[in-house]
Coordinates of C-alpha atoms in Angstrom, one line a residue:
X1 CA 0.0 0.0 0.0
X2 CA 3.1 2.2 0.2
X3 CA 4.6 3.5 -3.0
X4 CA 8.0 4.3 -1.4
X5 CA 10.1 1.2 -1.8
X6 CA 12.1 2.0 1.4
X7 CA 8.9 2.2 3.6
X8 CA 7.0 -0.6 5.1
X9 CA 4.2 -2.1 3.0
X10 CA 2.1 -2.3 6.2
X11 CA 1.9 1.4 7.0
X12 CA -0.2 4.0 5.3
X13 CA 0.2 7.8 5.4
X14 CA -2.3 10.3 6.7
X15 CA -2.7 11.6 3.1
X16 CA -3.6 8.1 1.9
X17 CA -6.2 7.6 4.6
X18 CA -7.7 11.1 4.3
X19 CA -8.3 10.5 0.5
X20 CA -10.3 7.4 1.4
X21 CA -12.5 8.7 4.2
X22 CA -16.0 7.6 3.5
X23 CA -14.9 4.6 1.4
X24 CA -17.1 1.8 2.6
X25 CA -14.4 -0.8 1.9
X26 CA -11.9 0.9 4.2
X27 CA -12.5 0.2 7.9
X28 CA -10.8 2.5 10.4
X29 CA -10.1 1.4 14.0
X30 CA -8.9 3.5 17.0
X31 CA -6.8 1.0 19.0
X32 CA -5.2 3.4 21.5
X33 CA -4.3 1.9 24.9
X34 CA -2.1 3.3 27.6
X35 CA -0.4 2.3 30.8
X36 CA -1.7 4.1 33.9
X37 CA 1.5 6.2 34.1
X38 CA 0.8 7.7 30.7
X39 CA -2.2 9.5 32.2
X40 CA -4.3 9.2 29.0
X41 CA -7.8 7.8 28.7
X42 CA -8.1 6.3 25.2
X43 CA -11.9 5.9 25.3
X44 CA -12.4 9.5 26.4
X45 CA -10.0 10.8 23.8
X46 CA -11.9 8.8 21.1
X47 CA -15.2 10.2 22.3
X48 CA -13.9 13.7 22.2
X49 CA -12.4 13.4 18.7
X50 CA -11.6 10.6 16.3
X51 CA -11.0 10.1 12.6
X52 CA -14.3 10.1 10.7
X53 CA -15.7 6.6 10.5
X54 CA -13.3 5.2 13.1
X55 CA -14.6 2.6 15.6
X56 CA -13.0 2.2 19.0
X57 CA -11.2 -1.2 19.4
X58 CA -11.0 -1.9 23.2
X59 CA -7.9 -4.0 23.7
X60 CA -8.9 -4.8 27.3
X61 CA -12.4 -5.9 26.3
X62 CA -11.6 -8.0 23.2
X63 CA -9.4 -10.4 25.1
X64 CA -9.4 -13.7 26.9
X65 CA -10.5 -12.8 30.4
X66 CA -10.0 -16.3 31.8
X67 CA -6.2 -16.2 31.5
X68 CA -5.5 -14.0 34.5
X69 CA -3.1 -11.9 32.4
X70 CA -3.8 -8.5 30.8
X71 CA -5.4 -8.4 27.3
X72 CA -4.6 -12.0 26.3
X73 CA -5.4 -12.9 22.8
X74 CA -9.1 -13.9 22.6
X75 CA -10.3 -17.1 20.9
X76 CA -11.0 -16.8 17.1
X77 CA -14.7 -17.1 17.9
X78 CA -14.7 -14.2 20.4
X79 CA -12.6 -12.1 18.1
X80 CA -14.8 -12.8 15.0
X81 CA -17.9 -11.9 17.0
X82 CA -16.5 -8.6 18.3
X83 CA -15.1 -7.4 14.9
X84 CA -18.1 -8.7 13.0
X85 CA -20.3 -6.4 15.2
X86 CA -18.0 -3.6 14.1
X87 CA -19.1 -4.2 10.5
X88 CA -15.7 -5.7 9.5
X89 CA -15.1 -8.7 7.2
X90 CA -11.9 -10.5 6.7
X91 CA -11.5 -9.1 3.1
X92 CA -11.9 -5.4 4.1
X93 CA -9.1 -2.9 4.0
X94 CA -8.5 -2.3 7.7
X95 CA -6.5 0.7 9.0
X96 CA -5.6 0.8 12.7
X97 CA -4.3 3.8 14.6
X98 CA -3.4 4.8 18.1
X99 CA -2.5 8.1 19.8
X100 CA 1.3 8.7 19.4
X101 CA 1.7 6.6 16.3
X102 CA 3.6 3.3 16.4
X103 CA 2.6 2.2 19.9
X104 CA -0.5 0.0 20.4
X105 CA -1.9 -0.1 16.9
X106 CA 0.6 -2.8 15.7
X107 CA -0.9 -5.2 18.3
X108 CA -4.3 -5.0 16.7
X109 CA -2.7 -5.1 13.2
X110 CA -1.1 -8.4 14.3
X111 CA -4.3 -9.7 15.8
X112 CA -6.2 -9.2 12.6
X113 CA -3.5 -10.7 10.5
X114 CA -3.3 -13.9 12.6
X115 CA -7.1 -14.2 12.6
X116 CA -7.1 -14.2 8.8
X117 CA -7.6 -10.6 7.6
X118 CA -5.6 -10.0 4.5
X119 CA -5.4 -6.2 4.1
X120 CA -4.4 -4.7 7.4
X121 CA -2.4 -1.5 7.9
X122 CA -1.1 0.9 10.6
X123 CA -1.6 4.6 10.3
X124 CA 1.8 6.4 10.4
X125 CA 1.8 9.3 12.9
X126 CA -1.3 8.2 14.8
X127 CA -4.1 10.4 16.0
X128 CA -1.6 12.9 17.5
X129 CA 0.0 13.4 14.1
X130 CA -3.4 13.6 12.4
X131 CA -4.7 16.3 14.7
X132 CA -1.4 18.2 14.6
X133 CA -1.8 18.4 10.8
X134 CA -5.3 19.8 11.1
X135 CA -7.0 16.9 9.5
X136 CA -10.7 16.2 9.9
X137 CA -12.0 14.7 13.2
X138 CA -15.5 14.1 14.5
X139 CA -17.3 13.2 17.7
X140 CA -19.9 11.2 15.8
X141 CA -19.9 7.5 16.8
X142 CA -20.5 5.2 13.8
X143 CA -23.3 2.6 13.8
X144 CA -22.0 -0.1 11.6
X145 CA -24.1 -2.9 10.0
X146 CA -22.9 -6.2 11.6
X147 CA -21.0 -8.5 9.2
X148 CA -19.6 -12.0 9.4
X149 CA -15.9 -12.1 10.0
X150 CA -14.6 -15.5 9.0
X151 CA -11.6 -16.1 11.2
X152 CA -8.8 -18.5 10.2
X153 CA -6.5 -18.5 13.1
X154 CA -2.8 -19.0 12.6
X155 CA -1.9 -20.6 15.9
X156 CA 1.7 -21.1 14.8
X157 CA 2.2 -17.3 15.1
X158 CA 1.6 -17.3 18.9
X159 CA 4.2 -18.6 21.3
X160 CA 2.9 -20.3 24.5
X161 CA 4.6 -20.4 27.9
X162 CA 5.7 -24.0 27.4
X163 CA 7.2 -23.1 24.0
X164 CA 8.9 -20.0 25.5
X165 CA 10.5 -22.2 28.2
X166 CA 11.9 -24.4 25.5
X167 CA 13.2 -21.4 23.5
X168 CA 15.0 -20.1 26.6
X169 CA 16.5 -23.5 27.2
X170 CA 17.7 -24.3 23.7
X171 CA 18.4 -20.8 22.4
X172 CA 17.5 -21.9 18.9
X173 CA 15.1 -19.0 18.4
X174 CA 16.2 -15.4 19.1
X175 CA 14.2 -13.5 21.7
X176 CA 13.6 -9.8 21.0
X177 CA 12.3 -7.8 24.1
X178 CA 10.4 -4.5 23.4
X179 CA 10.4 -3.2 27.0
X180 CA 12.6 -0.2 27.9
X181 CA 16.3 -0.8 28.6
X182 CA 15.9 -0.2 32.3
X183 CA 13.3 -2.8 32.7
X184 CA 15.3 -5.2 30.6
X185 CA 18.4 -4.8 32.7
X186 CA 16.4 -4.9 36.0
X187 CA 17.5 -1.5 37.0
X188 CA 13.9 -0.2 36.8
X189 CA 11.0 -1.8 38.5
X190 CA 8.1 -3.3 36.5
X191 CA 5.0 -1.1 36.2
X192 CA 2.9 -4.0 37.3
X193 CA 3.0 -5.2 40.9
X194 CA 4.3 -8.6 41.7
X195 CA 6.7 -9.1 38.8
X196 CA 10.4 -9.8 39.1
X197 CA 12.8 -7.5 37.3
X198 CA 15.1 -8.5 34.4
X199 CA 14.7 -10.5 31.2
X200 CA 14.7 -14.0 29.8
X201 CA 18.2 -15.4 29.5
X202 CA 19.5 -14.9 26.0
X203 CA 17.1 -12.1 25.1
X204 CA 18.1 -9.1 23.1
X205 CA 17.0 -5.6 24.1
X206 CA 15.0 -3.8 21.4
X207 CA 13.0 -1.1 23.1
X208 CA 9.8 -0.4 21.1
X209 CA 10.6 3.3 20.7
X210 CA 13.7 2.6 18.5
X211 CA 11.5 1.6 15.5
X212 CA 9.8 4.9 15.0
X213 CA 10.5 8.6 14.9
X214 CA 7.8 11.3 15.4
X215 CA 5.1 8.5 15.5
X216 CA 6.1 7.1 12.1
X217 CA 7.8 3.8 11.4
X218 CA 11.4 4.2 10.3
X219 CA 12.3 3.4 6.8
X220 CA 13.4 -0.2 5.9
X221 CA 17.1 0.7 5.9
X222 CA 16.9 2.1 9.4
X223 CA 14.9 -0.8 10.6
X224 CA 17.4 -3.2 9.2
X225 CA 20.2 -1.3 11.0
X226 CA 18.3 -1.4 14.3
X227 CA 18.2 -5.2 14.2
X228 CA 21.8 -5.4 13.2
X229 CA 22.9 -3.1 16.0
X230 CA 21.0 -5.4 18.5
X231 CA 22.7 -8.5 17.1
X232 CA 19.6 -10.0 15.6
X233 CA 20.3 -12.4 12.7
X234 CA 17.5 -11.9 10.2
X235 CA 18.1 -15.3 8.7
X236 CA 17.0 -17.0 11.9
X237 CA 13.7 -17.3 13.8
X238 CA 12.6 -14.6 16.3
X239 CA 10.1 -14.5 19.1
X240 CA 9.0 -11.1 20.2
X241 CA 8.0 -10.2 23.8
X242 CA 7.4 -7.2 26.0
X243 CA 5.4 -6.4 29.2
X244 CA 2.0 -7.8 28.2
X245 CA 2.2 -8.7 24.5
X246 CA 1.2 -5.2 23.1
X247 CA 4.4 -3.4 22.1
X248 CA 6.0 -6.8 21.2
X249 CA 4.0 -6.4 18.0
X250 CA 6.0 -3.3 17.1
X251 CA 9.0 -5.6 16.7
X252 CA 6.8 -8.0 14.7
X253 CA 5.7 -5.2 12.4
X254 CA 9.3 -4.2 11.8
X255 CA 10.4 -7.8 11.2
X256 CA 7.6 -8.4 8.7
X257 CA 8.2 -5.1 7.0
X258 CA 11.6 -6.4 6.2
X259 CA 10.3 -9.7 4.8
X260 CA 11.1 -11.7 7.9
X261 CA 8.3 -14.3 8.2
X262 CA 9.7 -16.8 10.7
X263 CA 8.6 -14.9 13.8
X264 CA 6.1 -15.4 16.6
X265 CA 4.8 -13.3 19.5
X266 CA 4.9 -14.5 23.1
X267 CA 1.5 -13.4 24.2
X268 CA 2.0 -13.9 28.0
X269 CA 5.2 -11.8 27.8
X270 CA 6.8 -10.5 31.0
X271 CA 3.4 -10.4 32.8
X272 CA 3.5 -14.2 32.7
X273 CA 7.2 -14.9 32.7
X274 CA 8.2 -12.4 35.4
X275 CA 5.1 -13.2 37.5
X276 CA 6.1 -16.9 38.0
X277 CA 8.5 -18.1 40.6
X278 CA 9.8 -21.0 38.5
X279 CA 11.2 -19.1 35.4
X280 CA 14.9 -18.2 35.0
X281 CA 15.5 -14.4 35.0
X282 CA 18.7 -12.6 33.9
X283 CA 19.7 -9.0 34.8
X284 CA 22.2 -6.6 33.3
X285 CA 22.7 -6.0 29.6
X286 CA 23.4 -9.5 28.5

């Protein structure tokens, strides 16, 4: 969808989206989500102003509530029912945005893709960029006509706790951790209570913010260099992880933008790994 050969095929510009406002085949989703420390209320911001036609995608609500972990991936049936009620089918063009840009929208981009949607994109610059450029917004909440979303779940794209244990033991798959450097080293406490500090042994630190600039995903050359600097071998498999499975998808987006397809996302992430007493935890930079 991007004409610039050095930009990700999975992001669209604000210009591209504005030209398609009102196109019934283009579905727009506001997928903003924030940690308490960010002091932003995504639902209130959506109700105050959103891109015309956009529907709010609640990452806390569209989740598996039985897992005991935050916003765990829902079953294909739950996901299909929720997005079908939003008037979305698996063949629609779906554009997902968040507040700052490349923050929480990639998680929903990833969810749709592993549930079988074929044309899913992230809005470069997010809502903050959209508003800063004086583009149209509305308070009007859409009333979509329900559709059937036919989910075809790619279970192989999701790493379970048992699989993650095996990865840590064998080191055959590279682990890319999207949390901030201080949380990775264990020098900063986790924002969630009850979690140990540090990282999975063998993991590489790739803080989610290194992949974007000004809310826009960096070009392919810069993304490639970011992985090289972190010591990631792009010819080998990668599992992405973070605090709760949300910003890990930023690394997934960057990998897939570069044509790397042998990657999975550890949905439990540090909320699961760091919350258990029986998992190995490393501290420091290595």
